[in-house]
Short mmCIF file of C-alpha atoms in Angstrom, two decimals:
data_model
loop_
_atom_site.label_atom_id
_atom_site.label_comp_id
_atom_site.label_asym_id
_atom_site.label_seq_id
_atom_site.Cartn_x
_atom_site.Cartn_y
_atom_site.Cartn_z
CA GLN A 1 0.04 -0.06 -0.03
CA LEU A 2 1.26 3.52 -0.85
CA ASP A 3 0.60 6.64 0.92
CA ASN A 4 1.74 10.25 1.04
CA ASN A 5 4.69 9.28 3.51
CA SER A 6 6.00 6.51 1.23
CA ASN A 7 8.94 8.51 -0.04
CA SER A 8 10.10 9.23 3.64
CA VAL A 9 9.67 5.72 4.64
CA TRP A 10 11.33 4.07 1.64
CA GLY A 11 13.89 6.62 0.79
CA GLY A 12 17.45 5.15 1.18
CA ARG A 13 16.54 2.72 3.87
CA MET A 14 14.24 -0.05 2.56
CA ASN A 15 15.49 -3.29 1.15
CA VAL A 16 13.12 -4.90 -1.39
CA ALA A 17 13.45 -8.35 -2.79
CA VAL A 18 11.15 -9.38 -5.71
CA PHE A 19 10.93 -13.01 -6.58
CA GLY A 20 9.82 -13.68 -10.14
CA CYS A 21 10.33 -10.88 -12.74
CA GLY A 22 7.64 -11.37 -15.23
CA GLY A 23 5.59 -8.35 -16.34
CA LEU A 24 4.28 -8.12 -12.79
CA GLY A 25 7.67 -8.60 -10.95
CA LEU A 26 9.30 -6.05 -13.24
CA SER A 27 6.49 -3.59 -12.14
CA CYS A 28 7.36 -4.24 -8.65
CA VAL A 29 11.02 -3.62 -9.29
CA MET A 30 10.29 -0.40 -11.08
CA ILE A 31 8.03 0.89 -8.51
CA ALA A 32 10.48 0.04 -5.61
CA ALA A 33 13.21 1.97 -7.53
CA ALA A 34 11.03 4.87 -8.11
CA TYR A 35 10.17 5.12 -4.46
CA GLY A 36 13.96 5.21 -3.60
CA ALA A 37 14.48 1.91 -1.92
CA LYS A 38 18.01 1.38 -0.65
CA GLN A 39 18.29 -2.09 -2.49
CA VAL A 40 15.99 -3.63 -5.07
CA ILE A 41 16.97 -7.39 -5.39
CA ALA A 42 15.50 -9.11 -8.42
CA VAL A 43 15.32 -12.78 -8.45
CA ASP A 44 14.44 -14.91 -11.65
CA VAL A 45 15.74 -17.91 -13.61
CA SER A 46 16.22 -16.02 -16.85
CA GLU A 47 19.42 -13.96 -17.51
CA GLN A 48 17.61 -11.87 -20.12
CA THR A 49 14.89 -11.00 -17.51
CA LEU A 50 17.37 -10.21 -14.85
CA GLU A 51 19.15 -7.88 -17.23
CA LYS A 52 15.92 -6.13 -17.87
CA ALA A 53 15.27 -5.75 -14.22
CA LYS A 54 18.71 -4.01 -13.89
CA GLU A 55 17.71 -1.75 -16.69
CA ILE A 56 14.57 -0.54 -14.94
CA GLY A 57 16.02 -0.22 -11.42
CA ALA A 58 17.20 -3.38 -9.66
CA THR A 59 20.44 -2.84 -7.73
CA ASN A 60 21.07 -6.53 -7.55
CA ILE A 61 20.06 -9.60 -9.48
CA ILE A 62 20.17 -13.22 -8.44
CA ASN A 63 19.67 -16.23 -11.00
CA ALA A 64 17.84 -18.79 -8.95
CA ARG A 65 19.15 -21.61 -11.18
CA LYS A 66 22.70 -20.77 -10.32
CA GLU A 67 22.65 -19.42 -6.97
CA ASN A 68 21.26 -20.25 -3.39
CA VAL A 69 18.67 -17.54 -3.32
CA GLN A 70 18.19 -17.38 0.40
CA GLN A 71 21.90 -17.16 1.17
CA ARG A 72 22.48 -14.63 -1.46
CA VAL A 73 19.66 -12.34 -0.16
CA MET A 74 21.01 -12.63 3.35
CA ASP A 75 24.52 -11.81 2.07
CA LEU A 76 23.16 -8.76 0.13
CA THR A 77 21.43 -7.51 3.38
CA ASN A 78 24.28 -8.11 5.90
CA GLY A 79 22.48 -11.24 7.31
CA ILE A 80 19.27 -9.40 8.17
CA GLY A 81 17.04 -10.09 5.23
CA ALA A 82 14.84 -7.73 3.31
CA ASP A 83 12.29 -5.33 4.91
CA LEU A 84 9.97 -6.26 2.06
CA THR A 85 9.84 -9.44 -0.13
CA ILE A 86 7.26 -9.97 -2.93
CA ASP A 87 6.45 -13.24 -4.53
CA ALA A 88 5.45 -12.09 -8.14
CA ALA A 89 5.43 -15.56 -9.65
CA GLY A 90 3.36 -17.79 -7.63
CA PHE A 91 5.67 -20.81 -7.65
CA LYS A 92 6.21 -22.95 -4.54
CA ALA A 93 9.99 -22.01 -4.58
CA THR A 94 9.41 -18.28 -4.89
CA CYS A 95 6.81 -18.18 -2.10
CA GLU A 96 9.12 -20.11 0.20
CA ASP A 97 12.10 -17.96 -0.66
CA ALA A 98 10.25 -14.67 -0.14
CA ILE A 99 9.13 -15.89 3.41
CA HIS A 100 12.48 -17.05 4.35
CA CYS A 101 14.33 -13.85 2.96
CA ALA A 102 12.24 -11.49 4.91
CA ARG A 103 13.87 -9.85 7.98
CA ARG A 104 12.53 -10.01 11.66
CA GLY A 105 9.44 -7.78 11.65
CA GLY A 106 9.32 -7.57 7.90
CA ARG A 107 6.71 -8.17 5.29
CA MET A 108 6.08 -10.49 2.63
CA VAL A 109 3.55 -9.88 -0.08
CA GLN A 110 2.02 -12.60 -2.23
CA VAL A 111 1.16 -11.02 -5.47
CA GLY A 112 1.65 -13.82 -8.02
CA LEU A 113 -1.34 -16.28 -8.26
CA PRO A 114 -0.36 -19.83 -7.10
CA ILE A 115 0.83 -22.05 -9.94
CA GLY A 116 1.03 -25.76 -9.98
CA GLU A 117 -0.20 -28.61 -7.59
CA GLN A 118 2.49 -28.28 -5.16
CA ASN A 119 1.62 -26.00 -2.17
CA PRO A 120 4.41 -23.95 -0.39
CA ILE A 121 5.50 -25.03 3.00
CA ILE A 122 5.14 -22.13 5.22
CA PRO A 123 6.99 -22.37 8.58
CA MET A 124 4.52 -20.76 10.83
CA GLY A 125 6.80 -21.10 13.86
CA MET A 126 9.35 -19.02 12.01
CA VAL A 127 6.58 -16.55 10.90
CA ALA A 128 5.71 -16.25 14.49
CA GLY A 129 9.17 -16.07 15.95
CA LYS A 130 10.34 -13.51 13.34
CA GLU A 131 7.03 -11.56 13.69
CA LEU A 132 6.48 -11.52 10.10
CA GLU A 133 3.53 -9.93 8.27
CA ILE A 134 2.24 -12.04 5.33
CA VAL A 135 -0.15 -9.92 2.99
CA GLY A 136 -2.04 -11.17 -0.03
CA SER A 137 -2.46 -8.72 -2.88
CA HIS A 138 -4.75 -9.04 -6.11
CA GLY A 139 -3.96 -5.66 -7.69
CA CYS A 140 -3.56 -2.09 -7.09
CA ALA A 141 -5.99 -0.42 -4.80
CA ALA A 142 -7.89 2.46 -6.47
CA GLU A 143 -6.69 4.75 -3.49
CA ASP A 144 -3.07 4.22 -4.65
CA MET A 145 -3.57 5.09 -8.22
CA PRO A 146 -3.09 8.96 -7.53
CA ALA A 147 0.40 8.16 -6.07
CA ILE A 148 1.30 5.88 -9.03
CA LEU A 149 0.06 8.50 -11.54
CA SER A 150 2.04 11.10 -9.91
CA LEU A 151 5.30 9.14 -10.31
CA VAL A 152 4.38 8.74 -13.94
CA GLN A 153 3.65 12.39 -14.48
CA SER A 154 7.13 13.18 -12.82
CA GLY A 155 8.90 10.95 -15.05
CA ARG A 156 10.32 8.81 -12.19
CA LEU A 157 8.13 5.79 -13.45
CA ASP A 158 7.96 4.95 -17.03
CA PRO A 159 5.61 2.08 -17.71
CA LYS A 160 6.59 2.14 -21.45
CA LYS A 161 9.87 0.48 -20.48
CA LEU A 162 7.91 -2.60 -19.38
CA ILE A 163 6.35 -3.15 -22.87
CA GLU A 164 8.26 -5.78 -24.87
CA ARG A 165 5.96 -5.64 -27.93
CA GLU A 166 2.65 -4.34 -29.17
CA VAL A 167 0.24 -6.77 -30.95
CA THR A 168 -3.14 -6.90 -32.43
CA LEU A 169 -6.19 -8.55 -30.65
CA GLU A 170 -5.75 -11.76 -32.56
CA GLU A 171 -1.99 -11.86 -31.71
CA GLY A 172 -2.77 -11.12 -28.07
CA VAL A 173 -4.98 -14.33 -27.83
CA LYS A 174 -1.96 -16.24 -29.24
CA ALA A 175 0.41 -14.49 -26.81
CA LEU A 176 -1.77 -15.43 -23.86
CA MET A 177 -1.91 -19.05 -24.81
CA ASN A 178 1.92 -19.04 -25.34
CA MET A 179 2.35 -18.09 -21.81
CA ASP A 180 1.78 -21.84 -20.91
CA HIS A 181 5.30 -22.39 -22.29
CA GLY A 182 7.13 -19.30 -21.23
CA SER A 183 6.76 -15.76 -20.26
CA PRO A 184 7.72 -12.58 -22.33
CA ILE A 185 10.35 -10.26 -20.99
CA GLY A 186 8.11 -7.61 -19.75
CA MET A 187 4.72 -7.06 -20.98
CA VAL A 188 2.83 -7.65 -24.20
CA MET A 189 0.21 -5.04 -24.90
CA ILE A 190 -2.75 -5.21 -27.30
CA THR A 191 -2.81 -1.74 -28.89
CA GLN A 192 -4.66 -2.62 -32.15
CA PHE A 193 -8.23 -3.77 -32.21
CA SER A 194 -9.00 -3.35 -35.84
CA ASP A 195 -7.04 -3.26 -39.09
CA VAL A 196 -6.15 0.32 -38.28
CA PRO A 197 -3.26 0.65 -35.90
CA ARG A 198 -4.07 2.68 -32.86
CA SER A 199 -1.04 2.74 -30.92
CA ARG A 200 -0.29 5.86 -28.79
CA TYR A 201 3.26 4.59 -27.85
#
């Protein structure tokens, strides 16, 4: 949740870790950077996606295929953990990593919808012991939109950088079906709803 004091709370002090950097995760990276987080750690399994995350504001990247994610996040945060962790993918591994990487008294936000039949193992003893706050989120609250739009207007937030390609409505259907086999780097936006291009980008 964003508020008028977000800049003072985030500015130069908050460590944020984003697990899963598809279109949703990259949005989280961009917003955290725009609010001046001290560190924005991006975690994914794709080198191309991680490079994109760096382009839009990630200070550190972790390839989950090559590194021990939990240990690496702890190393980057001096053994404390991240103030805010976000599971933007919905996989068992990303959910569990996000919980384990949160600092004592930190917050974990579940943004990505659960994928697959395997449920994450949530160590409630650790959650209680570390006094973690676990929050579910299913989109941006209407009350947060003025703050987001203000960032866009000021130029600190540039959503166009998240768009990988623009497609027609017909191509959009195919792109959606193809997501069963892999995610685009960023977002695919439908901008043509007829034979006449109507893109404003």
